[in-house]
mmCIF file of C-alpha atoms in Angstrom:
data_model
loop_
_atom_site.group_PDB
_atom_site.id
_atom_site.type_symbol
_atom_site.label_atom_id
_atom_site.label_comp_id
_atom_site.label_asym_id
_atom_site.label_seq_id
_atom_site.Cartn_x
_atom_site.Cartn_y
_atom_site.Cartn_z
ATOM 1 C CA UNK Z 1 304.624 108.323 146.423
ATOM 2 C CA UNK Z 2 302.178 109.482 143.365
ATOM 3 C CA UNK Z 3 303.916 111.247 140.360
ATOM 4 C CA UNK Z 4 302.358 114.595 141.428
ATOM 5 C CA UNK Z 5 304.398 114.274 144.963
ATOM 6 C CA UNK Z 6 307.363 112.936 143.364
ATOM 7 C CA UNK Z 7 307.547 116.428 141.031
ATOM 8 C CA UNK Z 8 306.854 118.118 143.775
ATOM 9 C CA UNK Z 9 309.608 116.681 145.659
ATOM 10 C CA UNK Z 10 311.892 116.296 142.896
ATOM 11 C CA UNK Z 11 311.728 120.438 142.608
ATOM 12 C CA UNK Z 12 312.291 120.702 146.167
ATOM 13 C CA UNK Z 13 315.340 118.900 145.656
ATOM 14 C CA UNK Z 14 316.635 120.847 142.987
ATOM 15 C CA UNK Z 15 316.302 124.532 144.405
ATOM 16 C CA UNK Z 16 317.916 122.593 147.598
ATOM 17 C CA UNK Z 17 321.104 122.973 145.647
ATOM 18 C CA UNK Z 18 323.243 124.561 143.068
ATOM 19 C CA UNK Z 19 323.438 121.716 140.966
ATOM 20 C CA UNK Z 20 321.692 117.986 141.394
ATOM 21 C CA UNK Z 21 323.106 115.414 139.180
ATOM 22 C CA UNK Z 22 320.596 112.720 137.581
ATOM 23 C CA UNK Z 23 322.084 110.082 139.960
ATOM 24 C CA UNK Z 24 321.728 111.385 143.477
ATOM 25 C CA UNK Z 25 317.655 112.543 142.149
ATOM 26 C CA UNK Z 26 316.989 108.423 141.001
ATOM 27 C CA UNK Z 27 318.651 107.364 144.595
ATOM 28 C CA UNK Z 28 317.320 109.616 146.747
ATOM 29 C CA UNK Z 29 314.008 108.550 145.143
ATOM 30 C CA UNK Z 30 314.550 105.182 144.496
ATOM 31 C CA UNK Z 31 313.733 105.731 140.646
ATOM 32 C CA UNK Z 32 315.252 104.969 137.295
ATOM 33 C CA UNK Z 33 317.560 107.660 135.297
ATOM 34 C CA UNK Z 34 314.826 107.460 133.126
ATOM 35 C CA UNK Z 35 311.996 108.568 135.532
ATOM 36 C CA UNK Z 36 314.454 111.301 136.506
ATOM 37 C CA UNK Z 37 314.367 112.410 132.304
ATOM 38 C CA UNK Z 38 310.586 112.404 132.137
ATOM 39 C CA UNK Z 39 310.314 114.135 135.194
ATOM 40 C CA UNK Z 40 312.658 117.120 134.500
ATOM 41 C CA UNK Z 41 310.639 117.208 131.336
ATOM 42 C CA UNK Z 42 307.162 117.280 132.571
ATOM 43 C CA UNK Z 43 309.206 119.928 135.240
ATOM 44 C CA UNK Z 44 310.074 122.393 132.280
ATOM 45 C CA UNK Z 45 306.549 121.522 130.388
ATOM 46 C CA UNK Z 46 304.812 123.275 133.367
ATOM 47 C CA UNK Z 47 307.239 126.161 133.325
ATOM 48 C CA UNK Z 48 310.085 125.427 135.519
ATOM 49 C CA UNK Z 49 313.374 126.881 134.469
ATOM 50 C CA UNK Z 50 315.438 123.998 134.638
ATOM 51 C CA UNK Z 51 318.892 124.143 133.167
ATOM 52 C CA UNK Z 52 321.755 121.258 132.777
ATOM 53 C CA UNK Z 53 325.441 122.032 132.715
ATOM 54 C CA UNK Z 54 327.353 119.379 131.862
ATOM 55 C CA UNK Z 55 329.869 117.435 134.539
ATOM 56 C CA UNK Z 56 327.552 119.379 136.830
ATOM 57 C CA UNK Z 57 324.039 118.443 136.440
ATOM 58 C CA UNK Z 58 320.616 119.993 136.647
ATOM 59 C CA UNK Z 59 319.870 124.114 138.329
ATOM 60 C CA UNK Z 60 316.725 125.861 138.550
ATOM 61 C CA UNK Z 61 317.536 129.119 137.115
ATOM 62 C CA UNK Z 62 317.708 131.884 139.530
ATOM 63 C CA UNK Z 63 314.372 133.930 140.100
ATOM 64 C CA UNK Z 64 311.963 131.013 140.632
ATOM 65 C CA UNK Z 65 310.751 130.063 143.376
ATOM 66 C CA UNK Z 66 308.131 127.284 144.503
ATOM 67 C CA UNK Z 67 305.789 128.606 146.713
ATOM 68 C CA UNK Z 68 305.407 127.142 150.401
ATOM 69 C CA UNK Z 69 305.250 123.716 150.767
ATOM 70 C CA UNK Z 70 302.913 121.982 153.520
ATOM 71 C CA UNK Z 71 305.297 119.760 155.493
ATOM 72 C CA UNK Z 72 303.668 116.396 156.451
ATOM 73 C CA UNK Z 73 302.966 116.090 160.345
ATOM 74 C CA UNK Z 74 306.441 113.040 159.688
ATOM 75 C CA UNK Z 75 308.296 115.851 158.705
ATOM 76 C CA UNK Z 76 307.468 118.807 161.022
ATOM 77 C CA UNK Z 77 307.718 116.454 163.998
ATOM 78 C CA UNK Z 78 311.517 115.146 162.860
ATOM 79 C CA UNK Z 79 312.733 119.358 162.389
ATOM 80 C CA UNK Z 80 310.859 119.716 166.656
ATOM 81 C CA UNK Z 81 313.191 116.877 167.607
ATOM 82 C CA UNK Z 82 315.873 118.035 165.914
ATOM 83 C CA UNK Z 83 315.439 121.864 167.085
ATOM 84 C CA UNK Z 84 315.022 120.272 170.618
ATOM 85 C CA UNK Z 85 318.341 118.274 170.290
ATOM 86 C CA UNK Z 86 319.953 121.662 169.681
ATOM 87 C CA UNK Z 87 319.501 122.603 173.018
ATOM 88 C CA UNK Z 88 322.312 120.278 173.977
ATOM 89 C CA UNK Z 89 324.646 120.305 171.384
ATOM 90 C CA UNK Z 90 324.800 123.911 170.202
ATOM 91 C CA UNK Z 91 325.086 127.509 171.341
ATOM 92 C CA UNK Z 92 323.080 129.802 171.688
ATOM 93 C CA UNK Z 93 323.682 131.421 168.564
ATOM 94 C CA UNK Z 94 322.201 128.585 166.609
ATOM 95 C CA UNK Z 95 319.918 127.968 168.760
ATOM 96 C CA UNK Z 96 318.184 131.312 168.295
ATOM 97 C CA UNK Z 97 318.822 130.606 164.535
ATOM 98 C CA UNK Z 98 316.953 127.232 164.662
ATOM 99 C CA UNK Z 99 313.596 128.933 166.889
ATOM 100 C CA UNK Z 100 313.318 131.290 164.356
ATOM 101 C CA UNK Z 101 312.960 128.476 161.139
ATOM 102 C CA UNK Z 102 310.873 126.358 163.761
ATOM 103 C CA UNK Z 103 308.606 129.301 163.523
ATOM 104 C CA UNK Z 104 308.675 129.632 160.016
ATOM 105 C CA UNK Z 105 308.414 125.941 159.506
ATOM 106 C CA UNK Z 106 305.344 126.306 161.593
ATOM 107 C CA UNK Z 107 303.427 129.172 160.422
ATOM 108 C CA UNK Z 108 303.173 127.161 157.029
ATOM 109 C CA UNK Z 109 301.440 123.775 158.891
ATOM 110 C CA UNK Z 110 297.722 123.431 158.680
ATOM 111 C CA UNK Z 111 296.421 124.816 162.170
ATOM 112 C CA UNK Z 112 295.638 120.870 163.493
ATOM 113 C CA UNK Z 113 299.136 119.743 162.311
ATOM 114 C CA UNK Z 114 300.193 123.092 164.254
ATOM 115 C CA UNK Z 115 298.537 122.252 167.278
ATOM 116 C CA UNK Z 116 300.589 118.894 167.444
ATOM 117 C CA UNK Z 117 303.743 120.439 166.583
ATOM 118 C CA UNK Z 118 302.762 122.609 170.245
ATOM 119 C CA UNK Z 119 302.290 120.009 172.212
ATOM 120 C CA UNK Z 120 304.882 117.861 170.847
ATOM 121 C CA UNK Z 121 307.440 120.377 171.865
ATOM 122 C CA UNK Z 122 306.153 120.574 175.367
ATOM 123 C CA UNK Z 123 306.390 116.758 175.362
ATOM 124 C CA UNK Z 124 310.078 116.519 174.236
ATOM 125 C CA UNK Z 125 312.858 117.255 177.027
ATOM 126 C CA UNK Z 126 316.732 117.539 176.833
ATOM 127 C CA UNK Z 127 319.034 116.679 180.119
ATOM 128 C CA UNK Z 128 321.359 119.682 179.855
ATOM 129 C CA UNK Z 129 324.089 118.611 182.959
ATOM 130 C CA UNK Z 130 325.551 121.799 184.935
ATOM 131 C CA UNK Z 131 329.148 121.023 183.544
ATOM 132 C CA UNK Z 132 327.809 121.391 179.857
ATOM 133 C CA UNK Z 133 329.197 124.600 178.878
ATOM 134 C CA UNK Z 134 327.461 126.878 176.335
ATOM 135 C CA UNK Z 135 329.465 130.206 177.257
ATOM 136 C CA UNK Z 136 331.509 129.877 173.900
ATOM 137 C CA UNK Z 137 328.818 131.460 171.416
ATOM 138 C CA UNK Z 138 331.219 131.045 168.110
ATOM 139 C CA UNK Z 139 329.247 128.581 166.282
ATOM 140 C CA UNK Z 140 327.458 131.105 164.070
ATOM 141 C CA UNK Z 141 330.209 132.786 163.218
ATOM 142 C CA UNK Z 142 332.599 129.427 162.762
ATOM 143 C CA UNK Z 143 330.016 128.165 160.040
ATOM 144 C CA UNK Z 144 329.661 131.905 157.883
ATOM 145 C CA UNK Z 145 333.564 131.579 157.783
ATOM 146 C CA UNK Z 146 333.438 128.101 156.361
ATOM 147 C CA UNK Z 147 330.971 129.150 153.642
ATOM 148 C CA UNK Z 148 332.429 132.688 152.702
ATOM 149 C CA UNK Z 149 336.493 130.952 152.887
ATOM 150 C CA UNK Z 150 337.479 134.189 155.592
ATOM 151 C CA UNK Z 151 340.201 133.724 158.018
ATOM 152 C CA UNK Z 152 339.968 133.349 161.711
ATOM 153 C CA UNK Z 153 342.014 134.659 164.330
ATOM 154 C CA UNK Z 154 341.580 133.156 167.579
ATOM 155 C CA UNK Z 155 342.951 133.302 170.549
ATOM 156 C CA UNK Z 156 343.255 129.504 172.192
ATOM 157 C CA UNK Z 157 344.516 127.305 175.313
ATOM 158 C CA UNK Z 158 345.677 123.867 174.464
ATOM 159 C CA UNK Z 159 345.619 121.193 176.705
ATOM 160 C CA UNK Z 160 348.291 122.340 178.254
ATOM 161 C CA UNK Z 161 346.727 125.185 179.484
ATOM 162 C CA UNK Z 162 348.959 127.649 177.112
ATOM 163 C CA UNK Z 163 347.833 130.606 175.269
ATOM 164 C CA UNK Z 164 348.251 131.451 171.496
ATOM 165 C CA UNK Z 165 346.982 133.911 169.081
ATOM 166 C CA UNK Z 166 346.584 131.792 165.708
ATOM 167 C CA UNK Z 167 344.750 132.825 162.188
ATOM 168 C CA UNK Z 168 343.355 129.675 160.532
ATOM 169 C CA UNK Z 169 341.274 129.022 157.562
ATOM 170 C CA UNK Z 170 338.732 127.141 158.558
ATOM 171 C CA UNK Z 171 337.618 123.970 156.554
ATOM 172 C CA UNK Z 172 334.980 122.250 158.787
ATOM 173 C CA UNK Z 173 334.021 121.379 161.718
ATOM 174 C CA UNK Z 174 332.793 117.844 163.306
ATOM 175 C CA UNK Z 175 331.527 117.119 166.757
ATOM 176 C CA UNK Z 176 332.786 114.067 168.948
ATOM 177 C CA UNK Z 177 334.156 113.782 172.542
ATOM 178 C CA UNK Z 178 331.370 115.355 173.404
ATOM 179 C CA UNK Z 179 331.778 118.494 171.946
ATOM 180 C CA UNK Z 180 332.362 120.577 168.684
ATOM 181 C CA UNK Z 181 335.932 120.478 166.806
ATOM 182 C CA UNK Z 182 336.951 123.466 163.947
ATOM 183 C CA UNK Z 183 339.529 121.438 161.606
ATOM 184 C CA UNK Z 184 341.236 124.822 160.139
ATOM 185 C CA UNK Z 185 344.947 125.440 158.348
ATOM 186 C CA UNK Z 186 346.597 127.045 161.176
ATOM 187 C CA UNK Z 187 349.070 129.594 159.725
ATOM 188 C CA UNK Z 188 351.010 129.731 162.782
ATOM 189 C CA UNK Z 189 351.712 125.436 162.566
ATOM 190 C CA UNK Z 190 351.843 125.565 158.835
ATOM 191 C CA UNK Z 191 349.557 122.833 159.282
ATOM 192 C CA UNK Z 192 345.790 121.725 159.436
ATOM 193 C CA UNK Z 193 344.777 121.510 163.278
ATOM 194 C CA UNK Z 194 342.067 120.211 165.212
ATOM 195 C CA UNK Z 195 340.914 123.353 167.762
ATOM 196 C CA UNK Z 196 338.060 122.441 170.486
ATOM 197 C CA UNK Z 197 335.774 125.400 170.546
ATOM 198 C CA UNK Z 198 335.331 125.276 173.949
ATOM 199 C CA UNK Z 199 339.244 126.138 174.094
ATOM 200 C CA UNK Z 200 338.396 129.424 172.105
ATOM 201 C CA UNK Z 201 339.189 132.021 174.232
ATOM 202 C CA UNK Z 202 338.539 134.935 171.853
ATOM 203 C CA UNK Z 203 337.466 134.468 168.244
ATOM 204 C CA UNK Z 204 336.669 137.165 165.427
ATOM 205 C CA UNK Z 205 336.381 137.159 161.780
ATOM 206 C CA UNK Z 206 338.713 139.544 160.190
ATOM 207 C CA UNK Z 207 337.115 139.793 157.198
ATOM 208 C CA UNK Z 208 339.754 138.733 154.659
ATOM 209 C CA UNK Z 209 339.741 135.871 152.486
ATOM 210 C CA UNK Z 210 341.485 132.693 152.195
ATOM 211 C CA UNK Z 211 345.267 133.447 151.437
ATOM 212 C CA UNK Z 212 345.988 129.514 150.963
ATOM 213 C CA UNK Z 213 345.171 128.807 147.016
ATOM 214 C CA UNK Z 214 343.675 125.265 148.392
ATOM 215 C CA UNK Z 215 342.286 123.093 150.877
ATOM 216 C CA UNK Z 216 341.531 119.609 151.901
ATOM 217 C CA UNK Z 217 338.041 118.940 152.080
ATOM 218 C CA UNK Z 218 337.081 118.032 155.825
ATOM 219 C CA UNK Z 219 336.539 114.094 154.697
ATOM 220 C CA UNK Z 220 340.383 114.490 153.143
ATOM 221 C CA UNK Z 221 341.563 115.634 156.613
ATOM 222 C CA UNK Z 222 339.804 112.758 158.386
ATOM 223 C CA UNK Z 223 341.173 110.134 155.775
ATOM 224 C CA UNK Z 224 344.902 111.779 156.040
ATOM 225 C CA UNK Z 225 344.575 111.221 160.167
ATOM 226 C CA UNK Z 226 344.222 106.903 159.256
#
Protein backbone atom coordinates (compact mmCIF):
# COMPACT_ATOMS: atom_id res chain seq x y z
CA UNK A 1 0.00 0.00 0.00
CA UNK A 2 1.50 3.62 -1.15
CA UNK A 3 1.50 6.41 1.57
CA UNK A 4 -1.34 8.22 -0.28
CA UNK A 5 -3.67 4.90 0.31
CA UNK A 6 -2.39 4.36 3.66
CA UNK A 7 -3.75 8.20 4.69
CA UNK A 8 -6.51 7.51 3.03
CA UNK A 9 -7.17 4.46 4.90
CA UNK A 10 -5.78 5.55 8.04
CA UNK A 11 -8.76 8.44 7.98
CA UNK A 12 -11.20 5.90 7.19
CA UNK A 13 -10.23 4.26 10.22
CA UNK A 14 -10.46 7.04 12.40
CA UNK A 15 -14.06 8.47 11.56
CA UNK A 16 -14.84 4.49 11.89
CA UNK A 17 -14.73 5.23 15.57
CA UNK A 18 -14.93 7.48 18.51
CA UNK A 19 -11.54 7.12 19.47
CA UNK A 20 -8.51 4.93 17.70
CA UNK A 21 -5.55 4.48 19.84
CA UNK A 22 -1.94 4.62 18.10
CA UNK A 23 -1.66 0.81 18.61
CA UNK A 24 -4.66 -0.78 16.98
CA UNK A 25 -3.81 2.07 13.68
CA UNK A 26 0.21 0.45 13.49
CA UNK A 27 -1.50 -3.27 13.71
CA UNK A 28 -4.19 -3.00 11.68
CA UNK A 29 -1.64 -1.59 9.19
CA UNK A 30 1.21 -3.43 9.94
CA UNK A 31 3.26 -0.09 10.60
CA UNK A 32 5.47 1.40 13.25
CA UNK A 33 4.03 3.89 16.13
CA UNK A 34 6.12 6.10 14.39
CA UNK A 35 4.51 5.88 10.87
CA UNK A 36 1.25 6.23 12.79
CA UNK A 37 2.90 9.97 14.25
CA UNK A 38 3.90 11.15 10.80
CA UNK A 39 0.82 10.14 9.42
CA UNK A 40 -1.63 11.88 11.85
CA UNK A 41 0.66 14.77 11.14
CA UNK A 42 0.69 14.92 7.45
CA UNK A 43 -3.41 14.11 8.36
CA UNK A 44 -3.77 17.56 10.25
CA UNK A 45 -1.14 19.36 7.67
CA UNK A 46 -3.84 18.83 4.96
CA UNK A 47 -6.62 20.02 7.22
CA UNK A 48 -8.02 17.17 9.06
CA UNK A 49 -9.30 17.92 12.50
CA UNK A 50 -7.67 15.38 14.36
CA UNK A 51 -7.73 15.54 18.12
CA UNK A 52 -5.95 13.18 20.93
CA UNK A 53 -7.38 12.67 24.37
CA UNK A 54 -5.28 11.05 26.47
CA UNK A 55 -5.96 7.18 27.83
CA UNK A 56 -8.27 7.43 24.83
CA UNK A 57 -6.49 8.11 21.71
CA UNK A 58 -6.99 9.92 18.44
CA UNK A 59 -10.99 11.55 17.12
CA UNK A 60 -11.72 13.39 14.11
CA UNK A 61 -13.58 16.27 15.39
CA UNK A 62 -17.18 16.25 14.65
CA UNK A 63 -18.30 18.09 11.34
CA UNK A 64 -15.80 16.53 8.91
CA UNK A 65 -16.40 14.30 6.77
CA UNK A 66 -14.31 12.46 3.93
CA UNK A 67 -16.08 12.39 0.93
CA UNK A 68 -17.04 8.92 -0.78
CA UNK A 69 -14.58 6.52 -1.05
CA UNK A 70 -14.32 4.10 -4.24
CA UNK A 71 -14.34 0.59 -2.75
CA UNK A 72 -11.93 -1.78 -4.61
CA UNK A 73 -13.83 -4.56 -6.69
CA UNK A 74 -11.91 -7.02 -3.21
CA UNK A 75 -13.94 -5.05 -1.13
CA UNK A 76 -17.39 -4.59 -2.76
CA UNK A 77 -17.40 -8.29 -3.62
CA UNK A 78 -16.61 -9.39 0.33
CA UNK A 79 -19.87 -6.71 1.62
CA UNK A 80 -22.23 -9.01 -1.69
CA UNK A 81 -21.15 -12.16 0.13
CA UNK A 82 -21.68 -10.97 3.25
CA UNK A 83 -25.22 -9.25 2.40
CA UNK A 84 -25.98 -12.67 0.71
CA UNK A 85 -25.03 -14.65 3.92
CA UNK A 86 -27.67 -12.51 5.64
CA UNK A 87 -30.26 -14.18 3.99
CA UNK A 88 -29.70 -17.14 6.25
CA UNK A 89 -28.74 -15.93 9.38
CA UNK A 90 -30.85 -12.83 9.95
CA UNK A 91 -34.37 -11.43 9.79
CA UNK A 92 -35.87 -9.65 7.79
CA UNK A 93 -35.41 -6.55 9.50
CA UNK A 94 -31.72 -6.54 8.85
CA UNK A 95 -31.97 -7.83 5.93
CA UNK A 96 -33.87 -4.87 4.49
CA UNK A 97 -31.25 -2.80 6.47
CA UNK A 98 -28.28 -4.52 4.69
CA UNK A 99 -30.11 -4.08 0.75
CA UNK A 100 -30.37 -0.68 1.42
CA UNK A 101 -26.21 -0.07 2.28
CA UNK A 102 -25.64 -2.71 -0.63
CA UNK A 103 -27.23 -0.02 -2.65
CA UNK A 104 -25.42 2.69 -1.30
CA UNK A 105 -22.22 0.77 -1.34
CA UNK A 106 -23.00 0.38 -4.96
CA UNK A 107 -24.07 3.59 -6.32
CA UNK A 108 -20.45 4.81 -5.30
CA UNK A 109 -18.53 1.81 -7.59
CA UNK A 110 -17.26 2.79 -10.97
CA UNK A 111 -20.09 1.54 -13.47
CA UNK A 112 -17.64 -1.70 -14.68
CA UNK A 113 -16.90 -2.56 -10.99
CA UNK A 114 -20.88 -2.12 -10.73
CA UNK A 115 -21.63 -4.35 -13.38
CA UNK A 116 -19.63 -7.19 -11.53
CA UNK A 117 -21.06 -6.48 -8.28
CA UNK A 118 -24.66 -7.45 -10.55
CA UNK A 119 -23.71 -10.38 -11.71
CA UNK A 120 -21.86 -11.51 -8.79
CA UNK A 121 -25.01 -11.36 -6.79
CA UNK A 122 -26.93 -13.38 -9.28
CA UNK A 123 -24.04 -15.87 -9.05
CA UNK A 124 -24.06 -16.26 -5.21
CA UNK A 125 -26.94 -18.58 -3.65
CA UNK A 126 -27.96 -19.36 0.02
CA UNK A 127 -29.78 -22.91 0.95
CA UNK A 128 -32.49 -21.47 3.20
CA UNK A 129 -34.15 -25.15 4.59
CA UNK A 130 -38.12 -24.95 5.22
CA UNK A 131 -37.55 -25.46 9.08
CA UNK A 132 -35.34 -22.20 9.19
CA UNK A 133 -37.56 -19.85 10.83
CA UNK A 134 -37.40 -16.09 10.15
CA UNK A 135 -40.98 -15.19 11.67
CA UNK A 136 -39.23 -13.57 14.81
CA UNK A 137 -38.34 -10.02 13.22
CA UNK A 138 -36.63 -8.60 16.67
CA UNK A 139 -33.19 -8.30 15.52
CA UNK A 140 -33.40 -4.60 14.66
CA UNK A 141 -34.84 -3.69 17.53
CA UNK A 142 -32.55 -6.18 19.93
CA UNK A 143 -29.36 -4.31 18.54
CA UNK A 144 -30.88 -0.28 18.99
CA UNK A 145 -31.49 -1.52 22.66
CA UNK A 146 -27.94 -2.68 23.07
CA UNK A 147 -26.56 0.64 21.78
CA UNK A 148 -29.07 3.15 23.48
CA UNK A 149 -28.80 0.77 27.19
CA UNK A 150 -33.13 0.61 27.10
CA UNK A 151 -34.85 -2.20 28.74
CA UNK A 152 -36.69 -5.02 27.16
CA UNK A 153 -39.74 -6.64 28.09
CA UNK A 154 -40.40 -9.80 26.49
CA UNK A 155 -42.59 -12.23 26.67
CA UNK A 156 -40.71 -15.91 26.36
CA UNK A 157 -41.16 -19.91 26.38
CA UNK A 158 -38.28 -21.82 27.78
CA UNK A 159 -37.53 -25.11 26.91
CA UNK A 160 -39.96 -26.25 28.82
CA UNK A 161 -42.51 -24.87 26.90
CA UNK A 162 -43.54 -22.23 29.85
CA UNK A 163 -44.46 -18.71 29.47
CA UNK A 164 -42.98 -15.58 31.25
CA UNK A 165 -43.15 -11.93 30.96
CA UNK A 166 -39.42 -10.75 31.84
CA UNK A 167 -37.70 -7.05 31.43
CA UNK A 168 -33.97 -7.47 30.75
CA UNK A 169 -31.21 -5.17 29.91
CA UNK A 170 -29.75 -6.36 27.19
CA UNK A 171 -25.86 -6.63 26.90
CA UNK A 172 -25.23 -8.58 23.62
CA UNK A 173 -26.07 -10.97 21.65
CA UNK A 174 -23.99 -14.01 19.93
CA UNK A 175 -25.17 -16.59 17.49
CA UNK A 176 -24.41 -20.46 17.86
CA UNK A 177 -26.65 -23.60 17.80
CA UNK A 178 -27.71 -22.43 14.89
CA UNK A 179 -29.36 -19.50 15.80
CA UNK A 180 -29.18 -16.00 17.54
CA UNK A 181 -28.83 -15.73 21.56
CA UNK A 182 -29.69 -12.06 23.55
CA UNK A 183 -27.35 -12.41 26.82
CA UNK A 184 -29.49 -9.68 28.94
CA UNK A 185 -29.79 -9.05 33.04
CA UNK A 186 -33.09 -10.53 33.53
CA UNK A 187 -34.78 -8.56 36.36
CA UNK A 188 -37.15 -11.21 37.03
CA UNK A 189 -33.88 -14.00 37.78
CA UNK A 190 -31.80 -11.28 39.27
CA UNK A 191 -29.42 -12.69 36.99
CA UNK A 192 -27.77 -12.44 33.43
CA UNK A 193 -29.63 -15.04 31.08
CA UNK A 194 -29.14 -16.49 27.85
CA UNK A 195 -32.79 -15.99 25.83
CA UNK A 196 -33.03 -17.72 22.17
CA UNK A 197 -34.80 -15.23 20.02
CA UNK A 198 -36.61 -17.62 18.35
CA UNK A 199 -38.29 -18.28 21.93
CA UNK A 200 -39.45 -14.52 21.87
CA UNK A 201 -42.89 -14.62 21.82
CA UNK A 202 -43.58 -10.87 22.09
CA UNK A 203 -40.83 -8.28 22.42
CA UNK A 204 -41.05 -4.32 22.71
CA UNK A 205 -38.82 -1.62 23.79
CA UNK A 206 -40.27 0.38 26.54
CA UNK A 207 -38.32 3.13 26.16
CA UNK A 208 -36.62 3.53 29.55
CA UNK A 209 -33.13 3.27 30.34
CA UNK A 210 -30.92 0.96 32.08
CA UNK A 211 -31.94 0.91 35.87
CA UNK A 212 -28.80 -1.46 36.73
CA UNK A 213 -25.73 1.15 37.42
CA UNK A 214 -23.46 -1.67 35.53
CA UNK A 215 -22.93 -4.44 33.33
CA UNK A 216 -20.67 -7.18 32.26
CA UNK A 217 -19.43 -6.75 28.95
CA UNK A 218 -20.72 -9.74 26.68
CA UNK A 219 -16.89 -11.29 26.60
CA UNK A 220 -17.19 -11.01 30.75
CA UNK A 221 -20.40 -13.10 30.56
CA UNK A 222 -18.82 -15.71 28.28
CA UNK A 223 -15.57 -15.89 30.52
CA UNK A 224 -17.88 -16.09 33.88
CA UNK A 225 -19.81 -19.31 32.06
CA UNK A 226 -15.86 -21.31 32.08
Amino acid sequence: MNRIDRLISVLTTLQSKKFVTADYIAEKYEISIRTVYRDIKALGEIGVPIDYEPQKGYTVLQGFFLPPVLLTSDEANALIMISKLSERYTDKTIQKNVSNAIDKIKSVLQYSEKEKADLLQKKIGIYISPETDHSKDYLTIIQNAIVDKQILKISYLNNLNKASEREIEPIGMSFYTNQWHLIAWCWERNEYRDFKVLQIQELRNIGLPFRKESHFTLEEYINSLT
